[in-house]
Structures are given as C-alpha cells and as structure tokens.
Amino acid sequence: MKKILSLFDAKLLRFLIVGVINTLVGMAIMFGLYNLAGCSYWVSSAANYILTSILSFFLNKYFTFKNKEQSAAQVLRFVINIAVCYLVAYGIAKPLCLKLMANASVSLRDNVSMLVGMVLFTGLNYLGQRLFAFRESDADAE
C-alpha cells in the first residue's frame, strides 16, 4: 500500500501539468485531423501521440522526473512505453465505444472513443514513464 501511495506526489502533479500542455496540443492535432482534415481515427490519434510524445519526452524527463540519464536505452524505453500505452488504450477504447454506442453515428462514436482513449492512455503512460522509462536507479533515489 505504501508503494502505491508513493506514486501520488509532486512528480504526479508535474506530470499532470505537462499532461495539460500535451493534451491541449494533442487534442488540436487529433480532432483537427479527424474533423477538419478528414483523416481516419487511427491516423488522427497516431499523429497526436507521435508529435506530442516528442514534447512529452523532454518535458517529463527534465521537468517531471528530473532524470539525468543520457542513454539510447532510456529513449527506447520511452518509445516502447508510448507505443504499448497507445495500442492498449486505443485498442480498448475503439471496440468499447463501438459496443456501447452501436446506434450512434460513426463520427460521434469515434470522437467519444478518442476521448476515452486519451483517459486510458494518460493513466497507463504515467505508470509506464515513472516505473519504466524514467525509473529511478538506486543512486538517483539517494
């Protein structure tokens, strides 16, 4: 229980601040591509996460987690985390909304699905970045 409670600290607050910035930029990209440019669900949501993940890497590395590691392995961990979180979150959101909103228009269903995917992604991504991508080494914790 103590380990779970330790996840609710200043790092979480900083992560949420970065998240607000990323969410505003990402929503403009994702909903703009889907609703204004006519791109598909997958293209719109993927473009959002590719572009905002670059911003997220630097903001979370240096501001949120104050991580000093300089390695290709860390970049790879970050990329793996983003990819897994994206596939899981949006892979759940799309069929869930399809099932729950079967009588809604495709556009409404996809927009709601993208919102649900964002919420799922945020929770998974925080855990993945904190515990995997930018995890503290024993030397950092001291």
Short mmCIF file of C-alpha atoms in Angstrom, two decimals:
data_model
loop_
_atom_site.label_atom_id
_atom_site.label_comp_id
_atom_site.label_asym_id
_atom_site.label_seq_id
_atom_site.Cartn_x
_atom_site.Cartn_y
_atom_site.Cartn_z
CA MET A 1 0.00 0.00 0.00
CA LYS A 2 2.87 2.36 0.84
CA LYS A 3 4.35 1.83 -2.65
CA ILE A 4 1.04 2.73 -4.30
CA LEU A 5 0.68 5.87 -2.17
CA SER A 6 4.23 6.91 -3.08
CA LEU A 7 3.01 7.37 -6.68
CA PHE A 8 0.87 10.32 -5.51
CA ASP A 9 3.48 13.03 -5.00
CA ALA A 10 4.98 16.15 -6.61
CA LYS A 11 6.02 14.10 -9.64
CA LEU A 12 2.39 13.29 -10.30
CA LEU A 13 1.48 16.99 -10.07
CA ARG A 14 4.26 17.93 -12.51
CA PHE A 15 3.19 15.06 -14.81
CA LEU A 16 -0.37 16.43 -14.81
CA ILE A 17 0.87 19.94 -15.67
CA VAL A 18 2.86 18.55 -18.60
CA GLY A 19 -0.19 16.48 -19.46
CA VAL A 20 -2.42 19.54 -19.71
CA ILE A 21 0.00 21.13 -22.16
CA ASN A 22 0.28 17.91 -24.17
CA THR A 23 -3.48 17.35 -24.06
CA LEU A 24 -4.29 20.80 -25.45
CA VAL A 25 -1.75 20.44 -28.25
CA GLY A 26 -2.74 16.82 -28.89
CA MET A 27 -6.47 17.49 -28.97
CA ALA A 28 -5.96 20.24 -31.51
CA ILE A 29 -3.92 17.85 -33.66
CA MET A 30 -6.16 14.79 -33.25
CA PHE A 31 -9.60 16.38 -33.51
CA GLY A 32 -8.40 18.81 -36.18
CA LEU A 33 -7.09 16.00 -38.36
CA TYR A 34 -10.21 13.88 -37.81
CA ASN A 35 -12.92 16.54 -38.06
CA LEU A 36 -11.33 19.16 -40.31
CA ALA A 37 -8.85 17.28 -42.47
CA GLY A 38 -10.92 14.10 -42.82
CA CYS A 39 -8.19 11.75 -41.59
CA SER A 40 -9.10 8.38 -40.10
CA TYR A 41 -9.40 7.52 -36.40
CA TRP A 42 -6.03 5.74 -36.40
CA VAL A 43 -4.15 8.40 -38.41
CA SER A 44 -5.56 11.22 -36.27
CA SER A 45 -4.84 9.58 -32.93
CA ALA A 46 -1.42 8.29 -34.02
CA ALA A 47 -0.32 11.73 -35.31
CA ASN A 48 -1.34 13.20 -31.98
CA TYR A 49 0.77 10.75 -29.99
CA ILE A 50 3.79 10.82 -32.28
CA LEU A 51 4.05 14.60 -32.18
CA THR A 52 3.18 15.17 -28.54
CA SER A 53 5.37 12.28 -27.40
CA ILE A 54 8.43 14.16 -28.57
CA LEU A 55 7.40 17.14 -26.43
CA SER A 56 6.45 14.83 -23.58
CA PHE A 57 9.84 13.10 -23.56
CA PHE A 58 11.74 16.30 -22.90
CA LEU A 59 9.25 17.89 -20.50
CA ASN A 60 8.82 14.74 -18.43
CA LYS A 61 12.50 13.80 -18.45
CA TYR A 62 13.75 17.17 -17.27
CA PHE A 63 10.77 18.78 -15.50
CA THR A 64 8.60 15.96 -14.14
CA PHE A 65 11.10 13.27 -13.21
CA LYS A 66 14.30 15.38 -13.19
CA ASN A 67 16.07 12.44 -14.79
CA LYS A 68 19.76 12.80 -15.65
CA GLU A 69 20.30 9.54 -17.51
CA GLN A 70 21.65 10.02 -21.03
CA SER A 71 21.22 6.81 -22.97
CA ALA A 72 19.70 5.29 -26.04
CA ALA A 73 18.20 2.64 -23.75
CA GLN A 74 16.14 5.30 -22.00
CA VAL A 75 14.84 6.68 -25.30
CA LEU A 76 13.97 3.12 -26.33
CA ARG A 77 12.13 2.52 -23.03
CA PHE A 78 10.17 5.74 -23.57
CA VAL A 79 9.24 4.77 -27.14
CA ILE A 80 8.19 1.27 -26.03
CA ASN A 81 6.09 2.75 -23.22
CA ILE A 82 4.31 5.20 -25.53
CA ALA A 83 3.66 2.50 -28.15
CA VAL A 84 2.29 -0.01 -25.64
CA CYS A 85 0.13 2.60 -23.87
CA TYR A 86 -1.24 3.85 -27.20
CA LEU A 87 -2.07 0.40 -28.54
CA VAL A 88 -3.66 -0.76 -25.29
CA ALA A 89 -5.64 2.46 -24.63
CA TYR A 90 -6.95 3.00 -28.14
CA GLY A 91 -7.30 -0.72 -28.77
CA ILE A 92 -9.68 -0.87 -25.78
CA ALA A 93 -11.46 2.44 -26.42
CA LYS A 94 -12.46 1.81 -30.04
CA PRO A 95 -14.24 -1.56 -29.59
CA LEU A 96 -15.69 -0.49 -26.22
CA CYS A 97 -17.31 2.61 -27.71
CA LEU A 98 -18.40 0.66 -30.78
CA LYS A 99 -20.23 -1.78 -28.50
CA LEU A 100 -21.67 0.82 -26.09
CA MET A 101 -22.61 3.32 -28.80
CA ALA A 102 -23.69 0.97 -31.59
CA ASN A 103 -26.60 3.24 -32.60
CA ALA A 104 -24.58 6.47 -32.63
CA SER A 105 -23.08 7.99 -35.76
CA VAL A 106 -19.57 6.91 -36.70
CA SER A 107 -18.29 10.44 -36.14
CA LEU A 108 -19.76 10.71 -32.63
CA ARG A 109 -18.60 7.22 -31.71
CA ASP A 110 -15.05 7.90 -32.95
CA ASN A 111 -14.84 11.24 -31.13
CA VAL A 112 -16.00 9.67 -27.85
CA SER A 113 -13.63 6.77 -28.44
CA MET A 114 -10.72 9.16 -28.86
CA LEU A 115 -11.64 10.86 -25.56
CA VAL A 116 -11.85 7.50 -23.76
CA GLY A 117 -8.53 6.51 -25.31
CA MET A 118 -6.94 9.72 -24.01
CA VAL A 119 -8.06 9.00 -20.45
CA LEU A 120 -6.82 5.40 -20.56
CA PHE A 121 -3.55 6.48 -22.18
CA THR A 122 -2.86 9.10 -19.50
CA GLY A 123 -3.11 6.67 -16.60
CA LEU A 124 -1.09 3.95 -18.31
CA ASN A 125 1.51 6.45 -19.53
CA TYR A 126 2.13 7.92 -16.07
CA LEU A 127 2.79 4.49 -14.63
CA GLY A 128 4.95 3.50 -17.59
CA GLN A 129 7.06 6.65 -17.53
CA ARG A 130 7.51 6.64 -13.77
CA LEU A 131 8.17 2.93 -13.31
CA PHE A 132 9.80 2.04 -16.64
CA ALA A 133 11.00 4.85 -18.91
CA PHE A 134 12.35 7.27 -16.27
CA ARG A 135 12.62 4.89 -13.34
CA GLU A 136 14.96 5.95 -10.58
CA SER A 137 18.11 3.97 -10.14
CA ASP A 138 19.25 3.23 -6.60
CA ALA A 139 21.86 6.01 -6.98
CA ASP A 140 19.16 8.55 -8.01
CA ALA A 141 16.95 7.68 -5.04
CA GLU A 142 19.65 8.58 -2.51
#
